[in-house]
PDB file of C-alpha atoms and ligand atoms in Angstrom:
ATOM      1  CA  UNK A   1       3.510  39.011 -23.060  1.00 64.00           C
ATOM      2  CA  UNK A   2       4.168  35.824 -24.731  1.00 78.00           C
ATOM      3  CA  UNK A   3       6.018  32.985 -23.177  1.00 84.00           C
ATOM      4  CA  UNK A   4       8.342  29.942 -24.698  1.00 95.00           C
ATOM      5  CA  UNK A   5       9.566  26.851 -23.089  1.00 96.00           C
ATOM      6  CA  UNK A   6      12.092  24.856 -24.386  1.00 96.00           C
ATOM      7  CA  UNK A   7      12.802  21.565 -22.836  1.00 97.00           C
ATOM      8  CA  UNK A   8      16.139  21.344 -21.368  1.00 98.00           C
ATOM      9  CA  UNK A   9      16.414  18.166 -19.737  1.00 98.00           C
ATOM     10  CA  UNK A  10      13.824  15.149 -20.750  1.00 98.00           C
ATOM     11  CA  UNK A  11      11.645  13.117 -18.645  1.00 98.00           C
ATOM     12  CA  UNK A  12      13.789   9.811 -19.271  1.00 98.00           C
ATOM     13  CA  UNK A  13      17.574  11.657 -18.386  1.00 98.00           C
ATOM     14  CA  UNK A  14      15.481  12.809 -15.495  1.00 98.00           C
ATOM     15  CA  UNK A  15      14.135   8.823 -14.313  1.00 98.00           C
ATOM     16  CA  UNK A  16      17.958   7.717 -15.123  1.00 98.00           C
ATOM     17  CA  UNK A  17      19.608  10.607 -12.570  1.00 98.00           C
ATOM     18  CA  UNK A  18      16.644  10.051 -10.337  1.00 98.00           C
ATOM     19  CA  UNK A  19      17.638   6.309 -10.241  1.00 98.00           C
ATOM     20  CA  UNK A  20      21.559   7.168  -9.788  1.00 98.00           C
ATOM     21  CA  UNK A  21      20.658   9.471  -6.897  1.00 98.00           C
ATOM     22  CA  UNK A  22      18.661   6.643  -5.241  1.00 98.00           C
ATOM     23  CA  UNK A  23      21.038   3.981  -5.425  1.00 98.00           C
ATOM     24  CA  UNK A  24      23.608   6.447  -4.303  1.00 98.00           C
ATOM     25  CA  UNK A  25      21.439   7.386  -1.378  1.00 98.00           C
ATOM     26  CA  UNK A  26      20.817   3.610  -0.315  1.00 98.00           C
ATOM     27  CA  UNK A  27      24.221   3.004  -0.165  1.00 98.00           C
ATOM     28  CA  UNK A  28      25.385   6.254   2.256  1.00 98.00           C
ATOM     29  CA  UNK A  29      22.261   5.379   4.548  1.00 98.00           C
ATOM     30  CA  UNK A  30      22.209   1.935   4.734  1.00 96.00           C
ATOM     31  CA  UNK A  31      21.014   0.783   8.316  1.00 93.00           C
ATOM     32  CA  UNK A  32      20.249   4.228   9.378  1.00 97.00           C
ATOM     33  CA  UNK A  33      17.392   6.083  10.514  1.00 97.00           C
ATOM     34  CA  UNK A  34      16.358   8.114   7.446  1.00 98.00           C
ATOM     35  CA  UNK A  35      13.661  10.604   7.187  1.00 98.00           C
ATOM     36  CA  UNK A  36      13.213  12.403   3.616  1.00 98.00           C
ATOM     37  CA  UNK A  37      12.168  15.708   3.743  1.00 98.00           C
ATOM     38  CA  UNK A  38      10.086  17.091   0.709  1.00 98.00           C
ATOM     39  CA  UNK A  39       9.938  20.892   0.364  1.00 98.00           C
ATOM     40  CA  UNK A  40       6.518  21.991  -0.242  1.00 98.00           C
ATOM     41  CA  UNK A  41       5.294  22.652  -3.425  1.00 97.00           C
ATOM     42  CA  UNK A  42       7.608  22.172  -5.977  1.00 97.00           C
ATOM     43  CA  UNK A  43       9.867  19.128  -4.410  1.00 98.00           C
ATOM     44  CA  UNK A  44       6.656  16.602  -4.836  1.00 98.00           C
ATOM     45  CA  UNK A  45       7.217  15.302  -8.169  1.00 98.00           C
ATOM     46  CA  UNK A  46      10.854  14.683  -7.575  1.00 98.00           C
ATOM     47  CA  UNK A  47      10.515  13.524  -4.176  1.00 98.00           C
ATOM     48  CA  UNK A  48       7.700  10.649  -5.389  1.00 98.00           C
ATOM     49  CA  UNK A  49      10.608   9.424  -7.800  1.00 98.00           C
ATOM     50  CA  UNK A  50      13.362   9.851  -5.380  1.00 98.00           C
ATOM     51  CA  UNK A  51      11.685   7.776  -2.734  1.00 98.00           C
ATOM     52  CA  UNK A  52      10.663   4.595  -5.195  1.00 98.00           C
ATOM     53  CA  UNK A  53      14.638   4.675  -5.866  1.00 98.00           C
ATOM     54  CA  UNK A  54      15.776   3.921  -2.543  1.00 98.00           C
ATOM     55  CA  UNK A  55      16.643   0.782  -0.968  1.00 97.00           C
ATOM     56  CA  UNK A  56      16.419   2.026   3.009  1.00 94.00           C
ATOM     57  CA  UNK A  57      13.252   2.183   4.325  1.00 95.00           C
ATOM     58  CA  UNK A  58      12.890   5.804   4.969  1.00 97.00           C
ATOM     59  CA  UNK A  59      10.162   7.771   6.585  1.00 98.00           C
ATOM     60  CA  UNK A  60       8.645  10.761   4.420  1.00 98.00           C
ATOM     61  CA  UNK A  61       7.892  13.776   5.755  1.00 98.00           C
ATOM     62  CA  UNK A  62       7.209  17.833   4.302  1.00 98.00           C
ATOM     63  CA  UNK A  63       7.464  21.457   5.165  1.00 98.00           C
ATOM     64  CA  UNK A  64       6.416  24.362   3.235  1.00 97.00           C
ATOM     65  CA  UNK A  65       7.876  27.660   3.946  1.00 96.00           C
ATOM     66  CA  UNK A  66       6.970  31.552   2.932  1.00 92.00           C
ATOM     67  CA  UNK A  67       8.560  34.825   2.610  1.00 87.00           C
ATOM     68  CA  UNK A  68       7.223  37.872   4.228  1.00 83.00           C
ATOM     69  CA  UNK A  69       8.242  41.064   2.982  1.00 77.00           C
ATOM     70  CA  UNK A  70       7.503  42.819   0.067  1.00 69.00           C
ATOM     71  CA  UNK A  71       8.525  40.933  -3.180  1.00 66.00           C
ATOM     72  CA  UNK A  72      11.144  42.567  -4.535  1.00 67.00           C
ATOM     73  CA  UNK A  73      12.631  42.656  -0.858  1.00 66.00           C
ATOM     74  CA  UNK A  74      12.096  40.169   1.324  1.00 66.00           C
ATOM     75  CA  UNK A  75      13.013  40.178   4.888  1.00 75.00           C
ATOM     76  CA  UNK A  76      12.599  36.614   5.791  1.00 89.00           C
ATOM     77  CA  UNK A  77      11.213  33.088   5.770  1.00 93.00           C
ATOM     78  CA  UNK A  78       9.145  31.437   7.952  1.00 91.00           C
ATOM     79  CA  UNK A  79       7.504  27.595   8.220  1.00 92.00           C
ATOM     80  CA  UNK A  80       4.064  27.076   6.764  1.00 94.00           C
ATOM     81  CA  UNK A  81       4.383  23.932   7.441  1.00 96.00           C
ATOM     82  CA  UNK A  82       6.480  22.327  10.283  1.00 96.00           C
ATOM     83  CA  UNK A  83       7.706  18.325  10.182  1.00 97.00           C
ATOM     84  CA  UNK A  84       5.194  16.109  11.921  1.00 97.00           C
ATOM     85  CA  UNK A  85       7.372  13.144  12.901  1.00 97.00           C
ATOM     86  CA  UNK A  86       9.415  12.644  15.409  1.00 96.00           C
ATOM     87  CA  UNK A  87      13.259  13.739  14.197  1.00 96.00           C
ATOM     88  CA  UNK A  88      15.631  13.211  17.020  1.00 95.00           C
ATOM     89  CA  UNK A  89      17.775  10.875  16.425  1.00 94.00           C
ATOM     90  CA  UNK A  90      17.062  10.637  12.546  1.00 97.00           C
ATOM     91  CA  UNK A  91      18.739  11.327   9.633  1.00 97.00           C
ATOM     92  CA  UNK A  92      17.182  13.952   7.610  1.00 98.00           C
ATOM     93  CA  UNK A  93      17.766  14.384   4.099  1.00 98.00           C
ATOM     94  CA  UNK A  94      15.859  17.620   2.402  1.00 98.00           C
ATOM     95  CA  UNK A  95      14.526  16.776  -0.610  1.00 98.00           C
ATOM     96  CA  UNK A  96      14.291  20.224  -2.697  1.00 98.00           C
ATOM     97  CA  UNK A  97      13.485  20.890  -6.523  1.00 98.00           C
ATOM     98  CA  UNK A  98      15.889  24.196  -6.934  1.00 98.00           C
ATOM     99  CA  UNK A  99      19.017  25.243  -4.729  1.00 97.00           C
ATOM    100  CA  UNK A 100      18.496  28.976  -6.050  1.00 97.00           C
ATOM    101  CA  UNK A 101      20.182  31.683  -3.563  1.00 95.00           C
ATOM    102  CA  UNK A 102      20.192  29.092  -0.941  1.00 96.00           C
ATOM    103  CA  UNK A 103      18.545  31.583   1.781  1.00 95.00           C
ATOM    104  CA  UNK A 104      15.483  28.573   1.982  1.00 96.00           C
ATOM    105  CA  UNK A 105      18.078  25.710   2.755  1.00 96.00           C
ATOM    106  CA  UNK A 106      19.723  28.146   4.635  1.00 96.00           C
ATOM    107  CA  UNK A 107      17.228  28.552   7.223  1.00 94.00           C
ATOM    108  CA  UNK A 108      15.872  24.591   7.255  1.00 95.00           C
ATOM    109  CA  UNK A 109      18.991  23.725   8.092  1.00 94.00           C
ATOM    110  CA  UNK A 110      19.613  25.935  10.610  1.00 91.00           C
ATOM    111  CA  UNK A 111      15.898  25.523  12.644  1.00 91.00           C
ATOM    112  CA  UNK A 112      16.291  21.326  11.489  1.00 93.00           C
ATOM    113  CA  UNK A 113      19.439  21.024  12.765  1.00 88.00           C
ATOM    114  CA  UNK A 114      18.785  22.903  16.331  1.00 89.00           C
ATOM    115  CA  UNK A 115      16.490  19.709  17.245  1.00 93.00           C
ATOM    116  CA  UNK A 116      18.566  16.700  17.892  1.00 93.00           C
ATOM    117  CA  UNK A 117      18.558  15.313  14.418  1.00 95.00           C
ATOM    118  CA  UNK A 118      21.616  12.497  13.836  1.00 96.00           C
ATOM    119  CA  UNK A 119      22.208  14.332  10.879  1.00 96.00           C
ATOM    120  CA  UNK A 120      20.740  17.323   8.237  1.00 97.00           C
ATOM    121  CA  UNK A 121      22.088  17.196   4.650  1.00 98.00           C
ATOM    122  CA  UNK A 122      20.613  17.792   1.315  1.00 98.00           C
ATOM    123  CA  UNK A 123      19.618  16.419  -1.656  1.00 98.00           C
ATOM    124  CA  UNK A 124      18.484  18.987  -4.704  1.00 98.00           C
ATOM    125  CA  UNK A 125      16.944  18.213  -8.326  1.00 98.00           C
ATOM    126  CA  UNK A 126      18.832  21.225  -9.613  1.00 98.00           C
ATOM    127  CA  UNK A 127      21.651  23.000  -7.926  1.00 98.00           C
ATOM    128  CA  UNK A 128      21.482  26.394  -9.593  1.00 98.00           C
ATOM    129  CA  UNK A 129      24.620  27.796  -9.174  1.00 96.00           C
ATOM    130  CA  UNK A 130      24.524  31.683 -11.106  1.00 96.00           C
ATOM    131  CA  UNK A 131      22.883  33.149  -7.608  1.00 95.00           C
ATOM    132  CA  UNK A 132      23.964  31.983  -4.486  1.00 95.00           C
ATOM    133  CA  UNK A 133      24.097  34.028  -1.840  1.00 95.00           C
ATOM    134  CA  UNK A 134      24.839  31.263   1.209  1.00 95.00           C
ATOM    135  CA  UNK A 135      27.634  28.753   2.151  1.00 95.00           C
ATOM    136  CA  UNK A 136      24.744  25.702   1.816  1.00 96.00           C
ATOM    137  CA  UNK A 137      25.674  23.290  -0.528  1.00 95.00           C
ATOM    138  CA  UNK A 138      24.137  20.600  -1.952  1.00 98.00           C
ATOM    139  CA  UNK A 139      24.886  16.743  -0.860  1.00 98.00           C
ATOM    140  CA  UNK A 140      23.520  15.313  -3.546  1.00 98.00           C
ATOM    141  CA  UNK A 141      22.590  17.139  -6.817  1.00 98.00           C
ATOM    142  CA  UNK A 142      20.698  16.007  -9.845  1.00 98.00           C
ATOM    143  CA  UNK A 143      21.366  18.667 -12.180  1.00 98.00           C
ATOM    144  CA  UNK A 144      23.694  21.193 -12.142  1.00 98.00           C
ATOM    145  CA  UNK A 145      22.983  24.863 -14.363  1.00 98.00           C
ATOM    146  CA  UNK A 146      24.297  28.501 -14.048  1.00 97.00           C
ATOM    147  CA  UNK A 147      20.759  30.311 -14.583  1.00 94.00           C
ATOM    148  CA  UNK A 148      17.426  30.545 -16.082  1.00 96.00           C
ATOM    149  CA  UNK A 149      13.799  29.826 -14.940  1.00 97.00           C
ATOM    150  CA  UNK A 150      13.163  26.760 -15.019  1.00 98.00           C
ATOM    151  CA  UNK A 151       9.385  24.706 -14.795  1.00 98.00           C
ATOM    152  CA  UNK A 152       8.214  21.245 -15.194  1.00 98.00           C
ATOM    153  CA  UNK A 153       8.220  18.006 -13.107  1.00 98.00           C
ATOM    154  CA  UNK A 154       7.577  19.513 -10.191  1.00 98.00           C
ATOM    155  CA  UNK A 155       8.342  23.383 -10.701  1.00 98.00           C
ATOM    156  CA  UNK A 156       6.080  26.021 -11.363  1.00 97.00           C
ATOM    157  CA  UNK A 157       5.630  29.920 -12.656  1.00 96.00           C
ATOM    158  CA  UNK A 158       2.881  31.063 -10.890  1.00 95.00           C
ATOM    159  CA  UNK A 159       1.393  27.521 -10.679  1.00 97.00           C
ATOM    160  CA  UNK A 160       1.805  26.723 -14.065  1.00 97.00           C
ATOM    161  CA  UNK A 161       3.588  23.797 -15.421  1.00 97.00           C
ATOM    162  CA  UNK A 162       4.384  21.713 -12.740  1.00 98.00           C
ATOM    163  CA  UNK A 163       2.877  18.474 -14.442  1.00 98.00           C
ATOM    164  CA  UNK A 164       5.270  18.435 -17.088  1.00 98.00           C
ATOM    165  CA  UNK A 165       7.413  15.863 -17.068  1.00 98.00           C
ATOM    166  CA  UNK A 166      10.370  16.962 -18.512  1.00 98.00           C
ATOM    167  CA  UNK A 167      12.539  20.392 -17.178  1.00 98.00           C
ATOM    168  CA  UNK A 168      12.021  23.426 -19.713  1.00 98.00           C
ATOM    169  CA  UNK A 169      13.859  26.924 -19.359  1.00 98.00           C
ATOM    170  CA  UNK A 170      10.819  29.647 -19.791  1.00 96.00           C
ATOM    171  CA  UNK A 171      11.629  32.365 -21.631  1.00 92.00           C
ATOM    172  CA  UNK A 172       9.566  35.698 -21.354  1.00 83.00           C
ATOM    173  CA  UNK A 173       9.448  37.612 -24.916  1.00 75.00           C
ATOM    174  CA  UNK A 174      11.886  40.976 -23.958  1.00 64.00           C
ATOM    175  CA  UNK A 175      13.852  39.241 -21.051  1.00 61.00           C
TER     176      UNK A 175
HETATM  177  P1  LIG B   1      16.346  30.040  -2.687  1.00 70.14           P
HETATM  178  O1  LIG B   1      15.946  30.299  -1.257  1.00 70.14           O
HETATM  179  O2  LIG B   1      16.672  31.286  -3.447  1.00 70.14           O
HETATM  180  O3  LIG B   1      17.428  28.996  -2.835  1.00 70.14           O
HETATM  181  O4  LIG B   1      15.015  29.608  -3.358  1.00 70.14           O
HETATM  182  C1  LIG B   1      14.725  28.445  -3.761  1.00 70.14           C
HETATM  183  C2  LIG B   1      13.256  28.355  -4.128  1.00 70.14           C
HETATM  184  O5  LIG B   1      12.858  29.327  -5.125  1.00 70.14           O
HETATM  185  C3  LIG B   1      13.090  27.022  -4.754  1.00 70.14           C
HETATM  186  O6  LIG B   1      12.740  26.077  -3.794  1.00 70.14           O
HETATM  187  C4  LIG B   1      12.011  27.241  -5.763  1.00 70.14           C
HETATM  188  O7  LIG B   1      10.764  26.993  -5.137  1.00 70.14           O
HETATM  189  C5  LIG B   1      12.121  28.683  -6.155  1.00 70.14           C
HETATM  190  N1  LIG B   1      12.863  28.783  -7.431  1.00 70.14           N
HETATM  191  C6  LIG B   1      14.124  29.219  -7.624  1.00 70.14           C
HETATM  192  N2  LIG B   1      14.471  29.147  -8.921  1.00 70.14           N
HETATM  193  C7  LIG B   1      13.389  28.628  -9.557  1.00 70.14           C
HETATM  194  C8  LIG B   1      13.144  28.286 -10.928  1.00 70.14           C
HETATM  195  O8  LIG B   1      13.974  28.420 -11.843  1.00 70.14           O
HETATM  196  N3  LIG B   1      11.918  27.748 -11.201  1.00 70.14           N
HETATM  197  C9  LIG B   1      10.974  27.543 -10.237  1.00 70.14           C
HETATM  198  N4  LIG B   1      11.167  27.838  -8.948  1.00 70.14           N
HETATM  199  C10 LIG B   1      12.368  28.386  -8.613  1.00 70.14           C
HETATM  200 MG1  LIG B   2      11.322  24.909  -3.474  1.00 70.14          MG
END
């Protein structure tokens, strides 16, 4: 089965959004209590950027969640990986790479937001809008498309590609 990519968004629009998002970010959280949350994997590359680009001295922290179920049906998500500081009090901005159905922001938000956090918003690299199945929207979006699979700076098929630096729509030959 062969595969294509074709770059849809280039490293340098990328490091200019990135930027814009930062500056944007400073400004709403100035003197606040931030803590940036990176979604495990595919968040890392974006949330390396993100943080150089703002102003506020915020705290970094990650989870990682998995679905159970089969594949083609899953029945529900659970944390891999919890937060390790502290987040009373805190403002938590997730940091993910791909709002896709929204079912994983869904339930962050929800078990985040049950533990005395100032505040739980969120802060996407692409909002993909062709599949949502949730109310959660993004805060703050980088890029905004209707469908496709995307990989690169950050995102992956099956591990693959995540250290490109640019975002490229893969195309499978017959899909
Ligand atoms: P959601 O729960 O459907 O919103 O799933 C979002 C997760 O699915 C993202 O955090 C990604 O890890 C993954 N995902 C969704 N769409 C893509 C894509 O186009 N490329 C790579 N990963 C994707
Ligand atoms: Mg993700």
């Amino acid at each position: 089965m062969a595969a294509c990519l074709r770059e849809l968004i280039p490293a340098q629009t990328i490091r200019a959004r990135v930027a814009e998002l930062g500056a944007q970010i400073s400004a709403d959280y100035r003197d606040k209590p931030l803590i940036l949350v990176g979604v495990l994997k595919g968040a890392f590359v974006f949330l390396a950027d993100l943080a150089r680009e703002i102003a506020v001295d915020a705290r970094i922290d990650f989870v990682r969640l998995s679905s159970y179920g089969m594949k083609d049906r899953p029945q529900g998500l659970k944390f891999t990986m919890d937060v390790s500081l502290p987040i009373a009090d805190s403002h938590l901005l997730l940091v993910e790479d791909i709002l896709d159905t929204g079912r994983s922001m869904a339930f962050l938000q929800e078990r985040l937001s049950g533990r005395g956090a100032a505040s739980v918003k969120l802060c996407t690299l692409v909002d993909k809008t062709g599949r949502r199945e949730t109310r959660v929207r993004a805060d703050y979006a980088g890029f905004r498309v209707d469908c496709g699979f995307l990989v690169g700076y950050g995102l992956d098929y099956a591990e693959a590609h995540r250290g490109l630096p640019g975002i490229f729509e893969l195309k499978v030959d017959g899909q």
